[in-house]
PDB file of C-alpha atoms in Angstrom:
ATOM      1  CA  UNK A   1      37.825 -82.163 100.897  1.00  0.00           C
ATOM      2  CA  UNK A   2      41.611 -82.762 101.349  1.00  0.00           C
ATOM      3  CA  UNK A   3      42.518 -84.548 104.544  1.00  0.00           C
ATOM      4  CA  UNK A   4      45.792 -82.679 105.486  1.00  0.00           C
ATOM      5  CA  UNK A   5      43.941 -79.478 105.343  1.00  0.00           C
ATOM      6  CA  UNK A   6      40.677 -80.006 107.518  1.00  0.00           C
ATOM      7  CA  UNK A   7      42.043 -79.054 110.652  1.00  0.00           C
ATOM      8  CA  UNK A   8      44.144 -76.327 109.402  1.00  0.00           C
ATOM      9  CA  UNK A   9      41.246 -74.839 107.470  1.00  0.00           C
ATOM     10  CA  UNK A  10      38.421 -75.245 110.691  1.00  0.00           C
ATOM     11  CA  UNK A  11      41.118 -73.903 112.492  1.00  0.00           C
ATOM     12  CA  UNK A  12      41.462 -70.262 110.097  1.00  0.00           C
ATOM     13  CA  UNK A  13      38.095 -70.346 109.419  1.00  0.00           C
ATOM     14  CA  UNK A  14      37.956 -69.560 113.194  1.00  0.00           C
ATOM     15  CA  UNK A  15      40.411 -67.179 113.853  1.00  0.00           C
ATOM     16  CA  UNK A  16      39.372 -65.411 110.428  1.00  0.00           C
ATOM     17  CA  UNK A  17      35.314 -64.695 111.366  1.00  0.00           C
ATOM     18  CA  UNK A  18      36.915 -64.037 115.337  1.00  0.00           C
ATOM     19  CA  UNK A  19      39.151 -60.852 113.730  1.00  0.00           C
ATOM     20  CA  UNK A  20      37.134 -60.058 111.013  1.00  0.00           C
ATOM     21  CA  UNK A  21      33.294 -59.928 113.710  1.00  0.00           C
ATOM     22  CA  UNK A  22      34.801 -58.752 117.105  1.00  0.00           C
ATOM     23  CA  UNK A  23      38.167 -57.493 116.743  1.00  0.00           C
ATOM     24  CA  UNK A  24      38.949 -53.386 116.841  1.00  0.00           C
ATOM     25  CA  UNK A  25      41.941 -53.261 115.007  1.00  0.00           C
ATOM     26  CA  UNK A  26      40.080 -53.443 111.915  1.00  0.00           C
ATOM     27  CA  UNK A  27      38.519 -49.809 112.760  1.00  0.00           C
ATOM     28  CA  UNK A  28      41.883 -48.748 113.825  1.00  0.00           C
ATOM     29  CA  UNK A  29      43.658 -50.044 110.766  1.00  0.00           C
ATOM     30  CA  UNK A  30      41.568 -47.855 108.650  1.00  0.00           C
ATOM     31  CA  UNK A  31      43.288 -44.709 109.874  1.00  0.00           C
ATOM     32  CA  UNK A  32      46.592 -46.248 108.057  1.00  0.00           C
ATOM     33  CA  UNK A  33      45.854 -46.350 104.361  1.00  0.00           C
ATOM     34  CA  UNK A  34      44.826 -43.445 102.123  1.00  0.00           C
ATOM     35  CA  UNK A  35      42.289 -44.724 100.558  1.00  0.00           C
ATOM     36  CA  UNK A  36      39.045 -43.614  98.197  1.00  0.00           C
ATOM     37  CA  UNK A  37      35.586 -44.774 100.578  1.00  0.00           C
ATOM     38  CA  UNK A  38      33.209 -46.736  99.302  1.00  0.00           C
ATOM     39  CA  UNK A  39      30.100 -46.389 100.410  1.00  0.00           C
ATOM     40  CA  UNK A  40      27.442 -49.605 100.343  1.00  0.00           C
ATOM     41  CA  UNK A  41      25.466 -49.155  97.441  1.00  0.00           C
ATOM     42  CA  UNK A  42      23.784 -52.567  98.085  1.00  0.00           C
ATOM     43  CA  UNK A  43      22.080 -54.901 100.154  1.00  0.00           C
ATOM     44  CA  UNK A  44      22.842 -58.353 100.384  1.00  0.00           C
ATOM     45  CA  UNK A  45      25.227 -60.726  98.543  1.00  0.00           C
ATOM     46  CA  UNK A  46      24.845 -64.121  97.404  1.00  0.00           C
ATOM     47  CA  UNK A  47      26.569 -66.263  95.126  1.00  0.00           C
ATOM     48  CA  UNK A  48      25.240 -68.117  92.163  1.00  0.00           C
ATOM     49  CA  UNK A  49      26.491 -70.851  89.804  1.00  0.00           C
ATOM     50  CA  UNK A  50      28.164 -69.855  85.914  1.00  0.00           C
ATOM     51  CA  UNK A  51      28.893 -72.030  83.195  1.00  0.00           C
ATOM     52  CA  UNK A  52      31.649 -74.132  83.635  1.00  0.00           C
ATOM     53  CA  UNK A  53      31.257 -74.713  87.206  1.00  0.00           C
ATOM     54  CA  UNK A  54      32.332 -70.730  87.962  1.00  0.00           C
ATOM     55  CA  UNK A  55      30.970 -69.285  91.234  1.00  0.00           C
ATOM     56  CA  UNK A  56      30.344 -65.457  90.787  1.00  0.00           C
ATOM     57  CA  UNK A  57      29.735 -63.078  93.782  1.00  0.00           C
ATOM     58  CA  UNK A  58      26.155 -60.905  92.970  1.00  0.00           C
ATOM     59  CA  UNK A  59      25.937 -57.894  94.948  1.00  0.00           C
ATOM     60  CA  UNK A  60      21.973 -57.309  95.019  1.00  0.00           C
ATOM     61  CA  UNK A  61      21.745 -57.676  90.853  1.00  0.00           C
ATOM     62  CA  UNK A  62      24.723 -56.463  89.581  1.00  0.00           C
ATOM     63  CA  UNK A  63      27.356 -58.627  89.201  1.00  0.00           C
ATOM     64  CA  UNK A  64      30.736 -58.321  91.316  1.00  0.00           C
ATOM     65  CA  UNK A  65      33.450 -57.825  89.446  1.00  0.00           C
ATOM     66  CA  UNK A  66      37.459 -57.166  89.678  1.00  0.00           C
ATOM     67  CA  UNK A  67      39.356 -53.543  89.917  1.00  0.00           C
ATOM     68  CA  UNK A  68      40.165 -54.607  86.259  1.00  0.00           C
ATOM     69  CA  UNK A  69      36.574 -55.290  85.066  1.00  0.00           C
ATOM     70  CA  UNK A  70      36.804 -58.500  84.762  1.00  0.00           C
ATOM     71  CA  UNK A  71      34.001 -60.716  85.954  1.00  0.00           C
ATOM     72  CA  UNK A  72      35.060 -61.697  89.075  1.00  0.00           C
ATOM     73  CA  UNK A  73      33.863 -65.807  89.226  1.00  0.00           C
ATOM     74  CA  UNK A  74      35.992 -68.210  91.637  1.00  0.00           C
ATOM     75  CA  UNK A  75      36.428 -71.610  90.895  1.00  0.00           C
ATOM     76  CA  UNK A  76      35.239 -72.833  94.777  1.00  0.00           C
ATOM     77  CA  UNK A  77      31.850 -72.583  96.301  1.00  0.00           C
ATOM     78  CA  UNK A  78      32.632 -72.844  99.573  1.00  0.00           C
ATOM     79  CA  UNK A  79      35.141 -69.769  98.762  1.00  0.00           C
ATOM     80  CA  UNK A  80      32.105 -67.502  97.576  1.00  0.00           C
ATOM     81  CA  UNK A  81      29.840 -67.610  99.910  1.00  0.00           C
ATOM     82  CA  UNK A  82      33.634 -66.610 102.206  1.00  0.00           C
ATOM     83  CA  UNK A  83      33.887 -63.694  99.366  1.00  0.00           C
ATOM     84  CA  UNK A  84      30.456 -62.775  99.783  1.00  0.00           C
ATOM     85  CA  UNK A  85      29.587 -63.054 103.488  1.00  0.00           C
ATOM     86  CA  UNK A  86      33.097 -60.383 103.247  1.00  0.00           C
ATOM     87  CA  UNK A  87      30.425 -58.383 101.613  1.00  0.00           C
ATOM     88  CA  UNK A  88      27.905 -59.106 103.587  1.00  0.00           C
ATOM     89  CA  UNK A  89      29.570 -57.291 106.678  1.00  0.00           C
ATOM     90  CA  UNK A  90      30.534 -54.111 105.578  1.00  0.00           C
ATOM     91  CA  UNK A  91      28.888 -51.745 107.422  1.00  0.00           C
ATOM     92  CA  UNK A  92      27.824 -47.865 105.708  1.00  0.00           C
ATOM     93  CA  UNK A  93      30.993 -47.832 103.635  1.00  0.00           C
ATOM     94  CA  UNK A  94      33.388 -50.778 102.355  1.00  0.00           C
ATOM     95  CA  UNK A  95      36.418 -50.790 103.778  1.00  0.00           C
ATOM     96  CA  UNK A  96      38.519 -52.790 100.779  1.00  0.00           C
ATOM     97  CA  UNK A  97      41.531 -53.130 102.918  1.00  0.00           C
ATOM     98  CA  UNK A  98      39.800 -55.776 105.289  1.00  0.00           C
ATOM     99  CA  UNK A  99      38.664 -58.094 102.453  1.00  0.00           C
ATOM    100  CA  UNK A 100      41.420 -61.050 102.288  1.00  0.00           C
ATOM    101  CA  UNK A 101      39.940 -63.435 100.009  1.00  0.00           C
ATOM    102  CA  UNK A 102      38.487 -60.411  98.099  1.00  0.00           C
ATOM    103  CA  UNK A 103      42.150 -58.387  96.994  1.00  0.00           C
ATOM    104  CA  UNK A 104      43.219 -62.647  96.798  1.00  0.00           C
ATOM    105  CA  UNK A 105      40.862 -63.603  94.735  1.00  0.00           C
ATOM    106  CA  UNK A 106      41.199 -60.125  92.516  1.00  0.00           C
ATOM    107  CA  UNK A 107      44.748 -60.847  92.017  1.00  0.00           C
ATOM    108  CA  UNK A 108      44.369 -64.365  90.864  1.00  0.00           C
ATOM    109  CA  UNK A 109      41.716 -63.116  88.293  1.00  0.00           C
ATOM    110  CA  UNK A 110      43.799 -60.184  87.015  1.00  0.00           C
ATOM    111  CA  UNK A 111      46.814 -61.191  87.987  1.00  0.00           C
ATOM    112  CA  UNK A 112      48.175 -57.654  87.554  1.00  0.00           C
ATOM    113  CA  UNK A 113      51.611 -58.554  87.765  1.00  0.00           C
ATOM    114  CA  UNK A 114      51.792 -60.758  84.471  1.00  0.00           C
ATOM    115  CA  UNK A 115      53.170 -63.337  86.292  1.00  0.00           C
ATOM    116  CA  UNK A 116      52.500 -66.809  85.183  1.00  0.00           C
ATOM    117  CA  UNK A 117      52.445 -69.840  87.571  1.00  0.00           C
ATOM    118  CA  UNK A 118      56.105 -70.569  87.212  1.00  0.00           C
ATOM    119  CA  UNK A 119      57.129 -67.222  88.362  1.00  0.00           C
ATOM    120  CA  UNK A 120      55.470 -67.072  91.033  1.00  0.00           C
ATOM    121  CA  UNK A 121      56.908 -70.797  92.811  1.00  0.00           C
ATOM    122  CA  UNK A 122      59.933 -69.487  91.409  1.00  0.00           C
ATOM    123  CA  UNK A 123      59.315 -65.853  93.536  1.00  0.00           C
ATOM    124  CA  UNK A 124      57.197 -67.639  96.258  1.00  0.00           C
ATOM    125  CA  UNK A 125      61.083 -70.230  97.108  1.00  0.00           C
ATOM    126  CA  UNK A 126      63.003 -67.098  96.481  1.00  0.00           C
ATOM    127  CA  UNK A 127      61.916 -66.528 100.177  1.00  0.00           C
ATOM    128  CA  UNK A 128      64.186 -69.693 101.547  1.00  0.00           C
ATOM    129  CA  UNK A 129      67.700 -67.991 100.976  1.00  0.00           C
ATOM    130  CA  UNK A 130      65.685 -64.512 103.574  1.00  0.00           C
ATOM    131  CA  UNK A 131      63.305 -67.188 105.489  1.00  0.00           C
ATOM    132  CA  UNK A 132      62.457 -66.057 109.264  1.00  0.00           C
ATOM    133  CA  UNK A 133      63.672 -69.617 111.177  1.00  0.00           C
ATOM    134  CA  UNK A 134      66.859 -69.879 109.334  1.00  0.00           C
ATOM    135  CA  UNK A 135      68.467 -66.460 110.279  1.00  0.00           C
ATOM    136  CA  UNK A 136      69.939 -66.726 114.348  1.00  0.00           C
ATOM    137  CA  UNK A 137      71.355 -64.188 116.280  1.00  0.00           C
ATOM    138  CA  UNK A 138      74.145 -64.769 118.831  1.00  0.00           C
ATOM    139  CA  UNK A 139      73.091 -62.286 121.154  1.00  0.00           C
ATOM    140  CA  UNK A 140      71.098 -62.770 123.264  1.00  0.00           C
ATOM    141  CA  UNK A 141      71.856 -65.957 124.848  1.00  0.00           C
ATOM    142  CA  UNK A 142      68.315 -65.969 125.343  1.00  0.00           C
ATOM    143  CA  UNK A 143      66.603 -65.306 122.736  1.00  0.00           C
ATOM    144  CA  UNK A 144      69.468 -66.985 120.636  1.00  0.00           C
ATOM    145  CA  UNK A 145      68.108 -70.305 122.574  1.00  0.00           C
ATOM    146  CA  UNK A 146      64.580 -69.936 122.224  1.00  0.00           C
ATOM    147  CA  UNK A 147      65.037 -69.096 118.233  1.00  0.00           C
ATOM    148  CA  UNK A 148      66.709 -72.899 118.635  1.00  0.00           C
ATOM    149  CA  UNK A 149      64.594 -74.220 120.567  1.00  0.00           C
ATOM    150  CA  UNK A 150      61.074 -73.385 118.808  1.00  0.00           C
ATOM    151  CA  UNK A 151      63.169 -72.652 115.619  1.00  0.00           C
ATOM    152  CA  UNK A 152      64.945 -76.031 115.337  1.00  0.00           C
ATOM    153  CA  UNK A 153      61.684 -78.585 115.387  1.00  0.00           C
ATOM    154  CA  UNK A 154      60.370 -76.771 111.859  1.00  0.00           C
ATOM    155  CA  UNK A 155      62.965 -76.785 110.279  1.00  0.00           C
ATOM    156  CA  UNK A 156      64.155 -80.122 110.820  1.00  0.00           C
ATOM    157  CA  UNK A 157      60.206 -81.692 109.767  1.00  0.00           C
ATOM    158  CA  UNK A 158      60.510 -79.401 106.605  1.00  0.00           C
ATOM    159  CA  UNK A 159      63.382 -81.323 106.201  1.00  0.00           C
ATOM    160  CA  UNK A 160      62.326 -84.917 106.856  1.00  0.00           C
ATOM    161  CA  UNK A 161      59.208 -84.083 104.722  1.00  0.00           C
ATOM    162  CA  UNK A 162      60.050 -82.523 101.652  1.00  0.00           C
ATOM    163  CA  UNK A 163      63.412 -84.843 101.437  1.00  0.00           C
ATOM    164  CA  UNK A 164      65.533 -81.586 101.620  1.00  0.00           C
ATOM    165  CA  UNK A 165      67.956 -79.897 102.899  1.00  0.00           C
ATOM    166  CA  UNK A 166      68.489 -76.015 104.897  1.00  0.00           C
ATOM    167  CA  UNK A 167      71.429 -74.352 106.982  1.00  0.00           C
ATOM    168  CA  UNK A 168      70.557 -71.351 110.036  1.00  0.00           C
ATOM    169  CA  UNK A 169      72.744 -68.404 109.593  1.00  0.00           C
ATOM    170  CA  UNK A 170      74.181 -66.050 111.770  1.00  0.00           C
ATOM    171  CA  UNK A 171      76.586 -63.514 109.726  1.00  0.00           C
ATOM    172  CA  UNK A 172      74.626 -61.757 106.407  1.00  0.00           C
ATOM    173  CA  UNK A 173      75.218 -64.919 104.362  1.00  0.00           C
ATOM    174  CA  UNK A 174      72.535 -66.372 103.759  1.00  0.00           C
ATOM    175  CA  UNK A 175      71.166 -70.363 103.929  1.00  0.00           C
ATOM    176  CA  UNK A 176      71.877 -72.621 101.548  1.00  0.00           C
ATOM    177  CA  UNK A 177      70.190 -74.078  99.262  1.00  0.00           C
ATOM    178  CA  UNK A 178      70.440 -76.730  97.080  1.00  0.00           C
ATOM    179  CA  UNK A 179      68.995 -77.423  93.388  1.00  0.00           C
ATOM    180  CA  UNK A 180      67.554 -80.332  94.574  1.00  0.00           C
ATOM    181  CA  UNK A 181      66.108 -78.389  96.988  1.00  0.00           C
ATOM    182  CA  UNK A 182      64.701 -75.836  94.925  1.00  0.00           C
ATOM    183  CA  UNK A 183      63.263 -79.035  92.173  1.00  0.00           C
ATOM    184  CA  UNK A 184      61.902 -80.790  95.250  1.00  0.00           C
ATOM    185  CA  UNK A 185      59.907 -77.540  96.140  1.00  0.00           C
ATOM    186  CA  UNK A 186      58.962 -76.421  92.692  1.00  0.00           C
ATOM    187  CA  UNK A 187      56.947 -79.671  92.225  1.00  0.00           C
ATOM    188  CA  UNK A 188      55.045 -79.603  95.327  1.00  0.00           C
ATOM    189  CA  UNK A 189      54.019 -75.738  94.939  1.00  0.00           C
ATOM    190  CA  UNK A 190      52.969 -76.386  91.431  1.00  0.00           C
ATOM    191  CA  UNK A 191      50.793 -79.461  92.143  1.00  0.00           C
ATOM    192  CA  UNK A 192      48.909 -77.249  94.010  1.00  0.00           C
ATOM    193  CA  UNK A 193      47.396 -75.241  91.183  1.00  0.00           C
ATOM    194  CA  UNK A 194      47.432 -71.481  89.849  1.00  0.00           C
ATOM    195  CA  UNK A 195      45.180 -69.705  91.653  1.00  0.00           C
ATOM    196  CA  UNK A 196      46.353 -71.644  95.159  1.00  0.00           C
ATOM    197  CA  UNK A 197      49.898 -70.611  95.155  1.00  0.00           C
ATOM    198  CA  UNK A 198      48.821 -67.001  95.463  1.00  0.00           C
ATOM    199  CA  UNK A 199      47.452 -68.347  98.735  1.00  0.00           C
ATOM    200  CA  UNK A 200      50.914 -69.374  99.277  1.00  0.00           C
ATOM    201  CA  UNK A 201      52.290 -65.965  98.007  1.00  0.00           C
ATOM    202  CA  UNK A 202      50.327 -64.510 100.563  1.00  0.00           C
ATOM    203  CA  UNK A 203      51.142 -66.400 103.585  1.00  0.00           C
ATOM    204  CA  UNK A 204      54.894 -66.292 102.957  1.00  0.00           C
ATOM    205  CA  UNK A 205      55.316 -62.293 102.144  1.00  0.00           C
ATOM    206  CA  UNK A 206      52.717 -62.045 105.632  1.00  0.00           C
ATOM    207  CA  UNK A 207      55.478 -64.648 107.515  1.00  0.00           C
ATOM    208  CA  UNK A 208      58.563 -63.938 105.595  1.00  0.00           C
ATOM    209  CA  UNK A 209      58.490 -67.798 106.115  1.00  0.00           C
ATOM    210  CA  UNK A 210      57.717 -70.535 103.459  1.00  0.00           C
ATOM    211  CA  UNK A 211      58.703 -73.350 106.082  1.00  0.00           C
ATOM    212  CA  UNK A 212      56.578 -71.621 108.115  1.00  0.00           C
ATOM    213  CA  UNK A 213      53.901 -71.335 105.373  1.00  0.00           C
ATOM    214  CA  UNK A 214      54.467 -74.881 104.442  1.00  0.00           C
ATOM    215  CA  UNK A 215      53.842 -76.226 108.357  1.00  0.00           C
ATOM    216  CA  UNK A 216      50.884 -74.289 108.261  1.00  0.00           C
ATOM    217  CA  UNK A 217      49.182 -75.966 105.284  1.00  0.00           C
ATOM    218  CA  UNK A 218      50.197 -79.233 105.788  1.00  0.00           C
ATOM    219  CA  UNK A 219      48.506 -78.648 109.336  1.00  0.00           C
ATOM    220  CA  UNK A 220      51.147 -78.894 111.702  1.00  0.00           C
ATOM    221  CA  UNK A 221      51.295 -75.791 113.118  1.00  0.00           C
ATOM    222  CA  UNK A 222      47.846 -73.456 114.356  1.00  0.00           C
ATOM    223  CA  UNK A 223      46.945 -69.995 112.372  1.00  0.00           C
ATOM    224  CA  UNK A 224      48.144 -69.140 115.692  1.00  0.00           C
ATOM    225  CA  UNK A 225      51.032 -71.020 116.180  1.00  0.00           C
ATOM    226  CA  UNK A 226      52.210 -70.232 112.746  1.00  0.00           C
ATOM    227  CA  UNK A 227      52.169 -66.253 113.774  1.00  0.00           C
ATOM    228  CA  UNK A 228      54.022 -66.806 117.503  1.00  0.00           C
ATOM    229  CA  UNK A 229      57.430 -68.669 115.506  1.00  0.00           C
ATOM    230  CA  UNK A 230      56.731 -65.872 112.992  1.00  0.00           C
ATOM    231  CA  UNK A 231      57.232 -63.051 115.554  1.00  0.00           C
ATOM    232  CA  UNK A 232      59.530 -64.474 117.624  1.00  0.00           C
ATOM    233  CA  UNK A 233      62.062 -61.766 117.665  1.00  0.00           C
ATOM    234  CA  UNK A 234      59.462 -59.337 118.734  1.00  0.00           C
ATOM    235  CA  UNK A 235      57.442 -61.218 121.185  1.00  0.00           C
ATOM    236  CA  UNK A 236      60.886 -61.778 123.023  1.00  0.00           C
ATOM    237  CA  UNK A 237      61.283 -58.458 122.987  1.00  0.00           C
ATOM    238  CA  UNK A 238      57.509 -56.754 124.172  1.00  0.00           C
ATOM    239  CA  UNK A 239      58.463 -59.625 127.163  1.00  0.00           C
ATOM    240  CA  UNK A 240      61.330 -57.465 127.969  1.00  0.00           C
ATOM    241  CA  UNK A 241      60.546 -54.349 127.203  1.00  0.00           C
ATOM    242  CA  UNK A 242      56.506 -54.456 127.290  1.00  0.00           C
ATOM    243  CA  UNK A 243      53.667 -54.060 125.281  1.00  0.00           C
ATOM    244  CA  UNK A 244      52.197 -51.130 123.126  1.00  0.00           C
ATOM    245  CA  UNK A 245      48.526 -51.916 123.319  1.00  0.00           C
ATOM    246  CA  UNK A 246      47.411 -50.347 120.384  1.00  0.00           C
ATOM    247  CA  UNK A 247      50.646 -51.265 117.907  1.00  0.00           C
ATOM    248  CA  UNK A 248      51.792 -54.020 119.026  1.00  0.00           C
ATOM    249  CA  UNK A 249      47.882 -56.609 119.245  1.00  0.00           C
ATOM    250  CA  UNK A 250      47.514 -54.543 116.052  1.00  0.00           C
ATOM    251  CA  UNK A 251      50.295 -55.837 113.754  1.00  0.00           C
ATOM    252  CA  UNK A 252      49.622 -59.561 115.653  1.00  0.00           C
ATOM    253  CA  UNK A 253      45.852 -59.436 115.040  1.00  0.00           C
ATOM    254  CA  UNK A 254      46.210 -58.288 111.066  1.00  0.00           C
ATOM    255  CA  UNK A 255      48.533 -61.086 111.155  1.00  0.00           C
ATOM    256  CA  UNK A 256      46.728 -63.654 112.193  1.00  0.00           C
ATOM    257  CA  UNK A 257      43.911 -62.263 109.779  1.00  0.00           C
ATOM    258  CA  UNK A 258      45.913 -61.661 106.741  1.00  0.00           C
ATOM    259  CA  UNK A 259      47.202 -65.752 107.324  1.00  0.00           C
ATOM    260  CA  UNK A 260      44.128 -67.182 107.865  1.00  0.00           C
ATOM    261  CA  UNK A 261      42.723 -65.870 104.831  1.00  0.00           C
ATOM    262  CA  UNK A 262      45.583 -67.184 102.849  1.00  0.00           C
ATOM    263  CA  UNK A 263      45.361 -70.943 104.148  1.00  0.00           C
ATOM    264  CA  UNK A 264      41.683 -70.708 103.148  1.00  0.00           C
ATOM    265  CA  UNK A 265      42.983 -69.674  99.792  1.00  0.00           C
ATOM    266  CA  UNK A 266      45.168 -72.118  99.329  1.00  0.00           C
ATOM    267  CA  UNK A 267      42.579 -75.083 100.489  1.00  0.00           C
ATOM    268  CA  UNK A 268      39.814 -73.881  99.167  1.00  0.00           C
ATOM    269  CA  UNK A 269      41.258 -73.065  95.933  1.00  0.00           C
ATOM    270  CA  UNK A 270      42.865 -76.599  95.705  1.00  0.00           C
ATOM    271  CA  UNK A 271      39.983 -78.334  96.045  1.00  0.00           C
ATOM    272  CA  UNK A 272      38.247 -76.390  93.793  1.00  0.00           C
ATOM    273  CA  UNK A 273      41.228 -77.410  91.240  1.00  0.00           C
ATOM    274  CA  UNK A 274      40.357 -81.472  91.565  1.00  0.00           C
ATOM    275  CA  UNK A 275      36.463 -80.249  90.962  1.00  0.00           C
ATOM    276  CA  UNK A 276      37.277 -78.949  88.325  1.00  0.00           C
ATOM    277  CA  UNK A 277      39.725 -81.312  86.415  1.00  0.00           C
ATOM    278  CA  UNK A 278      37.953 -83.873  87.631  1.00  0.00           C
ATOM    279  CA  UNK A 279      34.569 -82.477  85.994  1.00  0.00           C
ATOM    280  CA  UNK A 280      37.029 -81.936  82.662  1.00  0.00           C
ATOM    281  CA  UNK A 281      37.822 -85.440  82.966  1.00  0.00           C
ATOM    282  CA  UNK A 282      33.977 -86.865  82.994  1.00  0.00           C
ATOM    283  CA  UNK A 283      33.334 -84.465  80.060  1.00  0.00           C
ATOM    284  CA  UNK A 284      35.629 -86.791  77.598  1.00  0.00           C
ATOM    285  CA  UNK A 285      35.441 -88.823  78.731  1.00  0.00           C
ATOM    286  CA  UNK A 286      31.455 -88.517  77.705  1.00  0.00           C
ATOM    287  CA  UNK A 287      32.690 -87.335  74.463  1.00  0.00           C
ATOM    288  CA  UNK A 288      34.923 -90.786  74.101  1.00  0.00           C
TER     289      UNK A 288
END
């Protein structure tokens, strides 16, 4: 297990399981989606290891497959166990829209958009031009001060950690992102491997911020803090005008669950990628 990700993995696991097991938002959220109901057709989901070090999910005696009909195989035992847990937590009706880890695996396996790893990383980096923490308000002054107090340290960390430079803006012009910054982030993200970048993409899309996602993966902040930083303006407005429990609380908890899944996916796929590479290197050594 990669040392920089241990703490955030534990935090994300706790938040994700808490949301899945106890939060009523998942029941309410089902009403938001118009999806065909799928009745539960199995008793138990288990995992097994296939040839090549990959892991499969068994629904009783059936092998789980992706929406495209591809055999469902993942690179990490921990990820396989988590996916099996998602399936075991389903009751009479399978609520696929709450199974974030399964969905991320399906995307990584089927790649429905047919994007290469380079293309996916390029799309992630493109978020810097609209990154939440780079867009500031001038009024009200209280919100402007809050953004500076909470977001400036994050940007300073980002610049120092990745040896890059980025500006903030209070207008319609996007922040300035240099070619050197793009190159540094591209190299960093590509180091995680093809599967893990899908987790990064999901996390960045959830937060509308690459900078916050990078800090989360690097254990600078927790899932809860990441959500608070991404929702800073919404939370400010809630403090001013009050909370609509069924709406605001639902959005917040779903965001936590989705982000937790993305962080766990990055960690487990990075770990699996490293293990598979070691296995391949070992096989080459034996062959030679």
